[in-house]
mmCIF file of C-alpha atoms in Angstrom:
data_model
loop_
_atom_site.group_PDB
_atom_site.id
_atom_site.type_symbol
_atom_site.label_atom_id
_atom_site.label_comp_id
_atom_site.label_asym_id
_atom_site.label_seq_id
_atom_site.Cartn_x
_atom_site.Cartn_y
_atom_site.Cartn_z
ATOM 1 C CA UNK A 404 -7.432 -36.653 14.716
ATOM 2 C CA UNK A 405 -9.823 -36.451 17.637
ATOM 3 C CA UNK A 406 -7.332 -38.085 19.968
ATOM 4 C CA UNK A 407 -4.946 -35.155 19.488
ATOM 5 C CA UNK A 408 -7.650 -32.442 19.813
ATOM 6 C CA UNK A 409 -7.572 -31.790 16.183
ATOM 7 C CA UNK A 410 -10.874 -32.980 15.028
ATOM 8 C CA UNK A 411 -12.652 -31.052 12.210
ATOM 9 C CA UNK A 412 -9.679 -30.925 9.879
ATOM 10 C CA UNK A 413 -10.404 -32.315 6.446
ATOM 11 C CA UNK A 414 -7.682 -34.405 4.749
ATOM 12 C CA UNK A 415 -7.150 -33.978 0.966
ATOM 13 C CA UNK A 416 -4.848 -35.847 -1.473
ATOM 14 C CA UNK A 417 -1.455 -34.204 -1.992
ATOM 15 C CA UNK A 418 -2.215 -33.141 -5.527
ATOM 16 C CA UNK A 419 -5.047 -30.879 -4.527
ATOM 17 C CA UNK A 420 -4.279 -27.179 -4.678
ATOM 18 C CA UNK A 421 -5.923 -24.517 -2.570
ATOM 19 C CA UNK A 422 -7.989 -23.459 -5.452
ATOM 20 C CA UNK A 423 -9.106 -27.169 -6.102
ATOM 21 C CA UNK A 424 -10.226 -27.378 -2.456
ATOM 22 C CA UNK A 425 -12.000 -24.050 -2.496
ATOM 23 C CA UNK A 426 -13.944 -24.977 -5.668
ATOM 24 C CA UNK A 427 -14.961 -28.219 -4.013
ATOM 25 C CA UNK A 428 -16.218 -26.364 -0.939
ATOM 26 C CA UNK A 429 -18.315 -24.183 -3.217
ATOM 27 C CA UNK A 430 -19.582 -26.805 -5.627
ATOM 28 C CA UNK A 431 -19.998 -29.840 -3.373
ATOM 29 C CA UNK A 432 -20.701 -28.130 -0.002
ATOM 30 C CA UNK A 433 -22.806 -25.425 -1.731
ATOM 31 C CA UNK A 434 -21.033 -22.669 0.115
ATOM 32 C CA UNK A 435 -22.384 -19.236 -0.814
ATOM 33 C CA UNK A 436 -20.969 -17.023 1.897
ATOM 34 C CA UNK A 437 -17.426 -15.737 2.122
ATOM 35 C CA UNK A 438 -15.083 -18.257 3.730
ATOM 36 C CA UNK A 439 -11.414 -18.823 4.767
ATOM 37 C CA UNK A 440 -9.379 -21.892 3.733
ATOM 38 C CA UNK A 441 -6.993 -22.757 6.637
ATOM 39 C CA UNK A 442 -3.929 -24.651 5.475
ATOM 40 C CA UNK A 443 -2.984 -26.445 8.739
ATOM 41 C CA UNK A 444 0.359 -27.663 7.210
ATOM 42 C CA UNK A 445 1.320 -23.984 6.850
ATOM 43 C CA UNK A 446 1.033 -23.371 10.591
ATOM 44 C CA UNK A 447 2.930 -26.626 11.418
ATOM 45 C CA UNK A 448 5.646 -25.656 8.896
ATOM 46 C CA UNK A 449 6.039 -22.151 10.538
ATOM 47 C CA UNK A 450 6.365 -23.707 13.968
ATOM 48 C CA UNK A 451 9.048 -26.051 12.819
ATOM 49 C CA UNK A 452 10.813 -23.296 10.885
ATOM 50 C CA UNK A 453 10.990 -21.021 13.955
ATOM 51 C CA UNK A 454 12.545 -23.802 16.078
ATOM 52 C CA UNK A 455 15.127 -24.412 13.294
ATOM 53 C CA UNK A 456 15.999 -20.830 12.661
ATOM 54 C CA UNK A 457 15.996 -19.475 16.233
ATOM 55 C CA UNK A 458 16.598 -22.649 18.347
ATOM 56 C CA UNK A 459 17.057 -20.615 21.603
ATOM 57 C CA UNK A 460 13.963 -18.666 21.431
ATOM 58 C CA UNK A 461 10.755 -20.209 22.704
ATOM 59 C CA UNK A 462 7.840 -18.847 20.666
ATOM 60 C CA UNK A 463 4.682 -17.965 22.454
ATOM 61 C CA UNK A 464 1.825 -17.636 19.929
ATOM 62 C CA UNK A 465 0.198 -14.265 20.161
ATOM 63 C CA UNK A 466 -3.436 -15.245 20.420
ATOM 64 C CA UNK A 467 -4.730 -11.727 19.592
ATOM 65 C CA UNK A 468 -3.557 -12.285 16.017
ATOM 66 C CA UNK A 469 -5.879 -15.088 15.314
ATOM 67 C CA UNK A 470 -7.786 -17.025 17.908
ATOM 68 C CA UNK A 471 -9.129 -19.671 15.454
ATOM 69 C CA UNK A 472 -9.700 -22.915 17.507
ATOM 70 C CA UNK A 473 -7.943 -25.137 15.008
ATOM 71 C CA UNK A 474 -4.836 -22.899 15.123
ATOM 72 C CA UNK A 475 -4.874 -22.886 18.860
ATOM 73 C CA UNK A 476 -5.367 -26.726 19.086
ATOM 74 C CA UNK A 477 -2.629 -27.359 16.474
ATOM 75 C CA UNK A 478 -0.027 -25.303 18.244
ATOM 76 C CA UNK A 479 -1.045 -26.937 21.515
ATOM 77 C CA UNK A 480 -0.611 -30.296 20.028
ATOM 78 C CA UNK A 481 2.939 -29.352 19.038
ATOM 79 C CA UNK A 482 3.533 -28.399 22.668
ATOM 80 C CA UNK A 483 3.509 -24.710 21.863
ATOM 81 C CA UNK A 484 3.359 -21.816 24.174
ATOM 82 C CA UNK A 485 1.087 -18.711 24.207
ATOM 83 C CA UNK A 486 1.044 -14.996 24.738
ATOM 84 C CA UNK A 487 -2.345 -14.076 26.228
ATOM 85 C CA UNK A 488 -3.731 -10.634 26.921
ATOM 86 C CA UNK A 489 -6.984 -11.403 28.820
ATOM 87 C CA UNK A 490 -8.866 -13.901 31.027
ATOM 88 C CA UNK A 491 -10.668 -15.123 27.961
ATOM 89 C CA UNK A 492 -7.494 -15.935 25.987
ATOM 90 C CA UNK A 493 -6.034 -17.762 28.993
ATOM 91 C CA UNK A 494 -9.292 -19.803 29.260
ATOM 92 C CA UNK A 495 -9.149 -20.668 25.581
ATOM 93 C CA UNK A 496 -5.533 -22.093 25.588
ATOM 94 C CA UNK A 497 -5.874 -23.845 28.919
ATOM 95 C CA UNK A 498 -9.055 -25.638 27.621
ATOM 96 C CA UNK A 499 -6.671 -27.081 24.916
ATOM 97 C CA UNK A 500 -4.563 -28.652 27.654
ATOM 98 C CA UNK A 501 -1.865 -25.881 27.828
ATOM 99 C CA UNK A 502 -0.217 -25.719 31.354
ATOM 100 C CA UNK A 503 -0.033 -22.311 32.989
ATOM 101 C CA UNK A 504 3.822 -22.273 32.916
ATOM 102 C CA UNK A 505 3.546 -22.211 29.109
ATOM 103 C CA UNK A 506 1.642 -18.887 29.131
ATOM 104 C CA UNK A 507 2.723 -15.352 29.539
ATOM 105 C CA UNK A 508 0.077 -12.662 30.439
ATOM 106 C CA UNK A 509 1.618 -10.059 28.180
ATOM 107 C CA UNK A 510 -0.701 -7.206 28.622
ATOM 108 C CA UNK A 511 0.932 -4.373 30.605
ATOM 109 C CA UNK A 512 -2.403 -3.080 31.864
ATOM 110 C CA UNK A 513 -4.612 -5.905 33.081
ATOM 111 C CA UNK A 514 -8.192 -5.870 34.353
ATOM 112 C CA UNK A 515 -8.676 -6.716 38.012
ATOM 113 C CA UNK A 516 -10.851 -9.767 37.323
ATOM 114 C CA UNK A 517 -8.328 -10.964 34.838
ATOM 115 C CA UNK A 518 -5.498 -10.810 37.382
ATOM 116 C CA UNK A 519 -7.654 -12.737 39.834
ATOM 117 C CA UNK A 520 -8.239 -15.391 37.181
ATOM 118 C CA UNK A 521 -4.569 -15.687 36.342
ATOM 119 C CA UNK A 522 -3.735 -16.167 39.961
ATOM 120 C CA UNK A 523 -6.561 -18.910 40.309
ATOM 121 C CA UNK A 524 -5.183 -20.942 37.413
ATOM 122 C CA UNK A 525 -1.494 -20.244 38.131
ATOM 123 C CA UNK A 526 -0.444 -17.996 35.209
ATOM 124 C CA UNK A 527 2.206 -16.094 37.049
ATOM 125 C CA UNK A 528 4.401 -14.412 34.314
ATOM 126 C CA UNK A 529 3.079 -11.002 33.383
ATOM 127 C CA UNK A 530 4.220 -7.699 31.954
ATOM 128 C CA UNK A 531 4.188 -4.316 33.560
ATOM 129 C CA UNK A 532 5.329 -0.799 32.705
ATOM 130 C CA UNK A 533 4.093 1.412 35.471
ATOM 131 C CA UNK A 534 4.261 1.602 39.276
ATOM 132 C CA UNK A 535 0.477 1.566 39.368
ATOM 133 C CA UNK A 536 0.349 -1.821 37.646
ATOM 134 C CA UNK A 537 3.022 -3.177 40.066
ATOM 135 C CA UNK A 538 0.950 -1.867 43.039
ATOM 136 C CA UNK A 539 -2.147 -3.468 41.637
ATOM 137 C CA UNK A 540 -0.358 -6.838 41.282
ATOM 138 C CA UNK A 541 1.201 -6.477 44.715
ATOM 139 C CA UNK A 542 -2.371 -6.376 46.130
ATOM 140 C CA UNK A 543 -3.940 -8.952 43.929
ATOM 141 C CA UNK A 544 -1.140 -11.381 43.033
ATOM 142 C CA UNK A 545 1.983 -10.733 45.102
ATOM 143 C CA UNK A 546 3.598 -14.029 43.903
ATOM 144 C CA UNK A 547 3.497 -12.883 40.284
ATOM 145 C CA UNK A 548 6.679 -12.861 38.306
ATOM 146 C CA UNK A 549 7.029 -9.379 36.678
ATOM 147 C CA UNK A 550 8.461 -8.675 33.276
ATOM 148 C CA UNK A 551 9.114 -4.968 32.597
ATOM 149 C CA UNK A 552 8.143 -3.888 29.140
ATOM 150 C CA UNK A 553 10.433 -1.364 27.684
ATOM 151 C CA UNK A 554 9.509 1.026 24.942
ATOM 152 C CA UNK A 555 11.583 0.517 21.821
ATOM 153 C CA UNK A 556 10.362 0.839 18.278
ATOM 154 C CA UNK A 557 11.872 -0.480 15.034
ATOM 155 C CA UNK A 558 12.673 2.057 12.358
ATOM 156 C CA UNK A 559 10.528 0.282 9.733
ATOM 157 C CA UNK A 560 7.125 -0.854 11.116
ATOM 158 C CA UNK A 561 3.435 -0.821 10.004
ATOM 159 C CA UNK A 562 2.456 0.431 13.417
ATOM 160 C CA UNK A 563 4.348 1.020 16.634
ATOM 161 C CA UNK A 564 3.394 0.585 20.332
ATOM 162 C CA UNK A 565 5.766 2.574 22.453
ATOM 163 C CA UNK A 566 3.445 5.558 22.826
ATOM 164 C CA UNK A 567 0.836 3.332 24.510
ATOM 165 C CA UNK A 568 3.078 0.732 26.302
ATOM 166 C CA UNK A 569 6.580 0.458 27.592
ATOM 167 C CA UNK A 570 9.005 2.264 29.877
ATOM 168 C CA UNK A 571 11.790 4.480 28.624
ATOM 169 C CA UNK A 572 14.591 1.994 28.730
ATOM 170 C CA UNK A 573 17.085 3.830 30.911
ATOM 171 C CA UNK A 574 16.067 6.050 33.902
ATOM 172 C CA UNK A 575 12.346 5.235 33.829
ATOM 173 C CA UNK A 576 13.013 1.462 33.768
ATOM 174 C CA UNK A 577 15.534 1.710 36.651
ATOM 175 C CA UNK A 578 13.063 3.613 38.635
ATOM 176 C CA UNK A 579 10.427 0.946 38.067
ATOM 177 C CA UNK A 580 12.996 -1.757 39.087
ATOM 178 C CA UNK A 581 13.626 0.110 42.323
ATOM 179 C CA UNK A 582 9.901 0.302 43.020
ATOM 180 C CA UNK A 583 9.549 -3.562 42.449
ATOM 181 C CA UNK A 584 12.348 -4.023 44.924
ATOM 182 C CA UNK A 585 10.689 -1.689 47.465
ATOM 183 C CA UNK A 586 7.418 -3.543 47.421
ATOM 184 C CA UNK A 587 9.117 -6.946 47.490
ATOM 185 C CA UNK A 588 8.048 -8.449 44.304
ATOM 186 C CA UNK A 589 9.896 -10.764 41.820
ATOM 187 C CA UNK A 590 11.447 -9.126 38.818
ATOM 188 C CA UNK A 591 11.599 -11.966 36.271
ATOM 189 C CA UNK A 592 12.889 -10.119 33.152
ATOM 190 C CA UNK A 593 12.354 -7.654 30.351
ATOM 191 C CA UNK A 594 10.270 -7.524 27.165
ATOM 192 C CA UNK A 595 9.872 -5.350 24.101
ATOM 193 C CA UNK A 596 7.640 -5.192 21.026
ATOM 194 C CA UNK A 597 9.191 -3.295 18.122
ATOM 195 C CA UNK A 598 5.986 -2.937 16.032
ATOM 196 C CA UNK A 599 3.726 -4.884 13.683
ATOM 197 C CA UNK A 600 4.771 -5.823 11.100
ATOM 198 C CA UNK A 601 8.327 -4.963 11.768
ATOM 199 C CA UNK A 602 10.882 -4.930 8.878
ATOM 200 C CA UNK A 603 13.866 -3.567 10.826
ATOM 201 C CA UNK A 604 15.574 -6.859 11.519
ATOM 202 C CA UNK A 605 18.675 -5.219 13.107
ATOM 203 C CA UNK A 606 16.359 -3.584 15.735
ATOM 204 C CA UNK A 607 15.860 -6.972 17.469
ATOM 205 C CA UNK A 608 19.670 -7.307 18.099
ATOM 206 C CA UNK A 609 19.761 -3.736 19.438
ATOM 207 C CA UNK A 610 16.848 -4.308 21.724
ATOM 208 C CA UNK A 611 18.260 -7.693 22.981
ATOM 209 C CA UNK A 612 21.431 -5.845 23.873
ATOM 210 C CA UNK A 613 19.489 -3.319 25.807
ATOM 211 C CA UNK A 614 17.626 -6.078 27.787
ATOM 212 C CA UNK A 615 20.863 -7.916 28.387
ATOM 213 C CA UNK A 616 22.389 -4.731 30.060
ATOM 214 C CA UNK A 617 19.237 -4.156 32.085
ATOM 215 C CA UNK A 618 19.452 -7.784 33.420
ATOM 216 C CA UNK A 619 23.029 -6.936 34.569
ATOM 217 C CA UNK A 620 21.684 -3.896 36.324
ATOM 218 C CA UNK A 621 18.889 -6.026 37.923
ATOM 219 C CA UNK A 622 21.465 -8.473 39.304
ATOM 220 C CA UNK A 623 23.447 -5.603 40.874
ATOM 221 C CA UNK A 624 20.173 -4.475 42.509
ATOM 222 C CA UNK A 625 19.491 -7.813 44.062
ATOM 223 C CA UNK A 626 17.114 -9.523 41.637
ATOM 224 C CA UNK A 627 18.580 -13.066 41.362
ATOM 225 C CA UNK A 628 15.590 -14.397 39.450
ATOM 226 C CA UNK A 629 15.733 -11.858 36.621
ATOM 227 C CA UNK A 630 16.459 -14.418 33.888
ATOM 228 C CA UNK A 631 14.123 -13.661 30.923
ATOM 229 C CA UNK A 632 14.180 -11.669 27.702
ATOM 230 C CA UNK A 633 10.971 -11.518 25.652
ATOM 231 C CA UNK A 634 11.660 -10.311 22.085
ATOM 232 C CA UNK A 635 8.037 -9.717 21.222
ATOM 233 C CA UNK A 636 6.508 -10.300 17.736
ATOM 234 C CA UNK A 637 5.799 -8.345 14.512
ATOM 235 C CA UNK A 638 7.597 -10.807 12.346
ATOM 236 C CA UNK A 639 5.992 -11.352 8.944
ATOM 237 C CA UNK A 640 4.850 -14.879 7.869
ATOM 238 C CA UNK A 641 5.149 -14.092 4.132
ATOM 239 C CA UNK A 642 7.759 -16.320 2.395
ATOM 240 C CA UNK A 643 11.017 -14.665 1.685
ATOM 241 C CA UNK A 644 10.540 -11.804 4.141
ATOM 242 C CA UNK A 645 11.622 -10.946 7.697
ATOM 243 C CA UNK A 646 12.227 -14.228 9.459
ATOM 244 C CA UNK A 647 15.633 -15.024 8.041
ATOM 245 C CA UNK A 648 16.884 -11.500 8.632
ATOM 246 C CA UNK A 649 15.486 -11.384 12.124
ATOM 247 C CA UNK A 650 16.905 -14.805 12.993
ATOM 248 C CA UNK A 651 20.478 -13.610 11.927
ATOM 249 C CA UNK A 652 20.054 -10.514 14.149
ATOM 250 C CA UNK A 653 18.593 -12.342 17.072
ATOM 251 C CA UNK A 654 21.091 -15.232 17.004
ATOM 252 C CA UNK A 655 24.108 -12.906 16.780
ATOM 253 C CA UNK A 656 22.920 -10.829 19.674
ATOM 254 C CA UNK A 657 22.132 -13.929 21.808
ATOM 255 C CA UNK A 658 25.834 -14.945 21.518
ATOM 256 C CA UNK A 659 26.472 -12.309 24.185
ATOM 257 C CA UNK A 660 23.608 -13.417 26.467
ATOM 258 C CA UNK A 661 24.353 -15.892 29.214
ATOM 259 C CA UNK A 662 22.895 -19.300 28.553
ATOM 260 C CA UNK A 663 21.043 -19.190 31.828
ATOM 261 C CA UNK A 664 18.830 -16.473 30.510
ATOM 262 C CA UNK A 665 15.612 -17.767 28.984
ATOM 263 C CA UNK A 666 14.604 -16.207 25.639
ATOM 264 C CA UNK A 667 10.953 -16.142 24.469
ATOM 265 C CA UNK A 668 8.997 -14.335 21.837
ATOM 266 C CA UNK A 669 5.416 -13.471 20.977
ATOM 267 C CA UNK A 670 4.995 -14.183 17.161
ATOM 268 C CA UNK A 671 1.454 -13.905 15.819
ATOM 269 C CA UNK A 672 1.277 -13.000 12.155
ATOM 270 C CA UNK A 673 4.398 -15.213 11.489
ATOM 271 C CA UNK A 674 2.380 -18.314 12.452
ATOM 272 C CA UNK A 675 -0.908 -17.502 10.576
ATOM 273 C CA UNK A 676 -0.558 -14.827 7.992
ATOM 274 C CA UNK A 677 -0.035 -17.102 4.954
ATOM 275 C CA UNK A 678 -2.075 -20.047 6.319
ATOM 276 C CA UNK A 679 -5.461 -18.380 5.573
ATOM 277 C CA UNK A 680 -6.883 -17.692 2.102
ATOM 278 C CA UNK A 681 -10.227 -15.810 1.813
ATOM 279 C CA UNK A 682 -12.820 -16.425 -0.917
ATOM 280 C CA UNK A 683 -15.567 -13.807 -1.355
ATOM 281 C CA UNK A 684 -18.387 -13.838 -3.883
ATOM 282 C CA UNK A 685 -19.456 -10.801 -5.957
ATOM 283 C CA UNK A 686 -23.014 -10.015 -4.798
ATOM 284 C CA UNK A 687 -23.523 -6.881 -6.881
ATOM 285 C CA UNK A 688 -21.958 -4.698 -9.690
ATOM 286 C CA UNK A 689 -22.507 -1.413 -11.310
ATOM 287 C CA UNK A 690 -20.621 0.833 -13.619
ATOM 288 C CA UNK A 691 -20.141 4.502 -12.657
ATOM 289 C CA UNK A 692 -18.189 7.553 -13.994
ATOM 290 C CA UNK A 693 -15.963 9.381 -11.510
ATOM 291 C CA UNK A 694 -13.919 12.465 -12.535
ATOM 292 C CA UNK A 695 -14.272 11.430 -16.155
ATOM 293 C CA UNK A 696 -13.120 7.802 -15.478
ATOM 294 C CA UNK A 697 -15.435 4.781 -15.991
ATOM 295 C CA UNK A 698 -15.067 2.403 -13.095
ATOM 296 C CA UNK A 699 -16.446 -1.002 -12.198
ATOM 297 C CA UNK A 700 -18.026 -1.079 -8.697
ATOM 298 C CA UNK A 701 -18.097 -4.562 -7.159
ATOM 299 C CA UNK A 702 -19.875 -5.456 -3.929
ATOM 300 C CA UNK A 703 -18.630 -8.675 -2.182
ATOM 301 C CA UNK A 704 -19.825 -10.631 0.708
ATOM 302 C CA UNK A 705 -17.073 -9.530 3.209
ATOM 303 C CA UNK A 706 -15.573 -6.164 4.081
ATOM 304 C CA UNK A 707 -13.636 -3.986 6.423
ATOM 305 C CA UNK A 708 -15.930 -4.914 9.315
ATOM 306 C CA UNK A 709 -14.887 -8.577 8.673
ATOM 307 C CA UNK A 710 -11.685 -9.803 7.002
ATOM 308 C CA UNK A 711 -10.366 -6.446 5.675
ATOM 309 C CA UNK A 712 -9.532 -4.354 8.806
ATOM 310 C CA UNK A 713 -5.970 -3.857 7.464
ATOM 311 C CA UNK A 714 -7.416 -2.112 4.406
ATOM 312 C CA UNK A 715 -9.533 0.158 6.469
ATOM 313 C CA UNK A 716 -6.485 1.175 8.479
ATOM 314 C CA UNK A 717 -4.546 1.754 5.351
ATOM 315 C CA UNK A 718 -1.944 -0.927 6.286
ATOM 316 C CA UNK A 719 -2.251 -2.751 2.953
ATOM 317 C CA UNK A 720 -4.198 -2.959 -0.194
ATOM 318 C CA UNK A 721 -4.005 -6.452 -1.701
ATOM 319 C CA UNK A 722 -5.679 -7.106 -5.081
ATOM 320 C CA UNK A 723 -7.722 -10.242 -5.461
ATOM 321 C CA UNK A 724 -7.285 -13.054 -8.019
ATOM 322 C CA UNK A 725 -10.100 -15.080 -9.515
ATOM 323 C CA UNK A 726 -10.970 -18.468 -8.276
ATOM 324 C CA UNK A 727 -12.211 -19.486 -11.713
ATOM 325 C CA UNK A 728 -10.648 -18.626 -15.019
ATOM 326 C CA UNK A 729 -12.078 -15.385 -16.466
ATOM 327 C CA UNK A 730 -12.906 -14.882 -20.152
ATOM 328 C CA UNK A 731 -10.313 -12.070 -20.445
ATOM 329 C CA UNK A 732 -7.269 -10.741 -18.602
ATOM 330 C CA UNK A 733 -8.075 -7.178 -19.706
ATOM 331 C CA UNK A 734 -8.107 -4.868 -16.611
ATOM 332 C CA UNK A 735 -10.440 -2.030 -15.720
ATOM 333 C CA UNK A 736 -10.443 0.827 -13.152
ATOM 334 C CA UNK A 737 -12.335 -0.809 -10.233
ATOM 335 C CA UNK A 738 -13.529 -0.277 -6.685
ATOM 336 C CA UNK A 739 -14.431 -3.155 -4.317
ATOM 337 C CA UNK A 740 -16.994 -2.488 -1.609
ATOM 338 C CA UNK A 741 -17.822 -4.509 1.467
ATOM 339 C CA UNK A 742 -21.299 -5.790 2.196
ATOM 340 C CA UNK A 743 -22.283 -3.491 5.074
ATOM 341 C CA UNK A 744 -24.268 -0.210 4.789
ATOM 342 C CA UNK A 745 -21.237 1.856 5.833
ATOM 343 C CA UNK A 746 -19.821 4.041 3.055
ATOM 344 C CA UNK A 747 -16.417 3.614 4.479
ATOM 345 C CA UNK A 748 -16.596 -0.123 3.951
ATOM 346 C CA UNK A 749 -14.289 -0.148 0.998
ATOM 347 C CA UNK A 750 -11.727 -2.875 0.359
ATOM 348 C CA UNK A 751 -10.098 -1.472 -2.746
ATOM 349 C CA UNK A 752 -10.526 2.237 -3.334
ATOM 350 C CA UNK A 753 -9.239 2.308 -6.879
ATOM 351 C CA UNK A 754 -7.098 -0.194 -8.796
ATOM 352 C CA UNK A 755 -7.237 -2.028 -12.137
ATOM 353 C CA UNK A 756 -8.412 -5.647 -12.033
ATOM 354 C CA UNK A 757 -10.045 -7.899 -14.545
ATOM 355 C CA UNK A 758 -13.747 -7.906 -15.153
ATOM 356 C CA UNK A 759 -15.819 -9.915 -12.698
ATOM 357 C CA UNK A 760 -19.626 -10.696 -12.891
ATOM 358 C CA UNK A 761 -22.187 -11.376 -10.197
ATOM 359 C CA UNK A 762 -21.627 -14.798 -8.790
ATOM 360 C CA UNK A 763 -17.849 -14.790 -9.525
ATOM 361 C CA UNK A 764 -15.423 -15.536 -6.687
ATOM 362 C CA UNK A 765 -12.562 -13.350 -5.732
ATOM 363 C CA UNK A 766 -9.592 -14.830 -3.725
ATOM 364 C CA UNK A 767 -7.213 -13.074 -1.390
ATOM 365 C CA UNK A 768 -4.034 -14.775 -0.121
ATOM 366 C CA UNK A 769 -2.223 -14.082 3.152
ATOM 367 C CA UNK A 770 -5.414 -13.301 5.206
ATOM 368 C CA UNK A 771 -4.532 -14.829 8.574
ATOM 369 C CA UNK A 772 -3.236 -11.867 10.547
ATOM 370 C CA UNK A 773 -5.684 -9.660 12.440
ATOM 371 C CA UNK A 774 -8.647 -10.631 10.265
ATOM 372 C CA UNK A 775 -10.797 -13.061 12.298
ATOM 373 C CA UNK A 776 -9.703 -11.482 15.570
ATOM 374 C CA UNK A 777 -10.909 -8.006 14.484
ATOM 375 C CA UNK A 778 -14.090 -9.004 12.696
ATOM 376 C CA UNK A 779 -17.456 -7.625 13.998
ATOM 377 C CA UNK A 780 -21.059 -8.424 13.489
ATOM 378 C CA UNK A 781 -22.016 -4.989 12.084
ATOM 379 C CA UNK A 782 -25.323 -5.152 10.170
ATOM 380 C CA UNK A 783 -25.694 -8.664 11.507
ATOM 381 C CA UNK A 784 -23.045 -10.110 9.214
ATOM 382 C CA UNK A 785 -20.973 -12.902 10.904
ATOM 383 C CA UNK A 786 -17.371 -13.463 10.406
ATOM 384 C CA UNK A 787 -16.482 -15.728 7.452
ATOM 385 C CA UNK A 788 -16.413 -19.404 8.326
ATOM 386 C CA UNK A 789 -13.130 -21.253 8.387
ATOM 387 C CA UNK A 790 -12.500 -24.628 6.665
ATOM 388 C CA UNK A 791 -9.421 -26.232 8.060
ATOM 389 C CA UNK A 792 -7.622 -28.650 5.660
ATOM 390 C CA UNK A 793 -4.337 -30.538 5.391
ATOM 391 C CA UNK A 794 -2.815 -32.751 2.721
ATOM 392 C CA UNK A 795 -2.445 -36.401 3.437
ATOM 393 C CA UNK A 796 1.347 -36.697 3.620
ATOM 394 C CA UNK A 797 1.411 -33.633 5.894
ATOM 395 C CA UNK A 798 -1.304 -35.136 7.946
ATOM 396 C CA UNK A 799 0.729 -38.387 8.440
ATOM 397 C CA UNK A 800 3.822 -36.390 9.449
ATOM 398 C CA UNK A 801 1.805 -34.440 11.915
ATOM 399 C CA UNK A 802 0.367 -37.531 13.452
ATOM 400 C CA UNK A 803 3.834 -38.998 14.001
ATOM 401 C CA UNK A 804 5.180 -35.753 15.441
ATOM 402 C CA UNK A 805 2.236 -35.332 17.857
ATOM 403 C CA UNK A 806 2.631 -38.972 18.908
ATOM 404 C CA UNK A 807 6.242 -38.476 19.610
ATOM 405 C CA UNK A 808 5.467 -35.314 21.725
ATOM 406 C CA UNK A 809 2.861 -37.199 23.666
ATOM 407 C CA UNK A 810 5.225 -40.001 24.350
ATOM 408 C CA UNK A 811 7.881 -37.592 25.517
ATOM 409 C CA UNK A 812 5.359 -35.999 27.860
ATOM 410 C CA UNK A 813 4.437 -39.337 29.269
ATOM 411 C CA UNK A 814 8.130 -39.858 29.990
ATOM 412 C CA UNK A 815 8.281 -36.601 31.926
ATOM 413 C CA UNK A 816 10.111 -34.581 29.296
ATOM 414 C CA UNK A 817 9.412 -31.062 28.102
ATOM 415 C CA UNK A 818 9.443 -31.835 24.311
ATOM 416 C CA UNK A 819 10.392 -28.519 22.789
ATOM 417 C CA UNK A 820 13.179 -29.750 20.464
ATOM 418 C CA UNK A 821 15.264 -26.659 21.124
ATOM 419 C CA UNK A 822 18.667 -28.273 20.570
ATOM 420 C CA UNK A 823 19.391 -28.503 24.210
ATOM 421 C CA UNK A 824 17.587 -25.378 25.487
ATOM 422 C CA UNK A 825 14.668 -26.536 27.599
ATOM 423 C CA UNK A 826 12.795 -25.293 30.519
#
């Protein structure tokens, strides 16, 4: 797949399960450290699914969620677009052949050197939420197209952002619009991010309506190029959750938005959450008594400084399964510790799981969101290595799709397959 920038992906027969492949990696490749299995087909399926469910909304993959090179190159091969927050992220996607018009610099507060770099390479769409940021851009990049980020939170979210970023969506936003007019810059549109993950599907529709009204205000203020609504991210990638409900809310709201308005989004976890599976090996074990309860303490070769930042933040606690069949399904009170010296490096603080022994492999599903991107090298431990894989039939489908996209590019077409919506 080198011709498409997708070298390094191993192709397996269709009948091979993820567990089959992970066992092969351990037994044949003699892998001893924790590792991720990346199912590339899952990423491709999510991209296609988004275009089918929300055909008017151009997804811009939020690189901060997972900057794995294979993920970036796969989305690029599918003619994808990107939400970048720094010079380094812009560099990474442009090295994959992504043109600057397919990038939004969606960090409301940007470093000076990062703005200079964006100007150098032609990334001109960027978010703002303060007059100070507008003034900075006026001095450094007066040609920039400004997207005002408004502060709206969903009612049901893992974490929210409006305290850190976003204008109050009425008077404060209008004042910022007036300032942009005063300094003579281009107001390009409005954006929001409801939270991550966000389970309040109806909030997307409400926020789109708010942005649509703000565009009408912008038109009355003399901003003819204000033609963008960015609906942010926060949509889960786990099957059966979020995307269908969000799509219904978004599509209904967009019926009232003029077709000339471009609609984009910044999904991150949607693309990668279920594509990554983590395998970690039990390195140590002891039995302790706490408060009269006998517990199994396990020590595995990953932790909260690596793949399990979400556990450290209290955003989730996911129990592992066993890669190999265990002698018994009987469960015991257990604690799973990470491999660093930090006493807070605890993955599972107290749950019942089957009995494991040293050398056994634990497996966690749905590990693609904010795991690799938040990993550190504390105590010298590197991030778990990623093994990208794809099944043969999916490989052939992907080849045909990428070939069609490349042919379309050669013919001068922007191949987004958005049912008539193109840019």
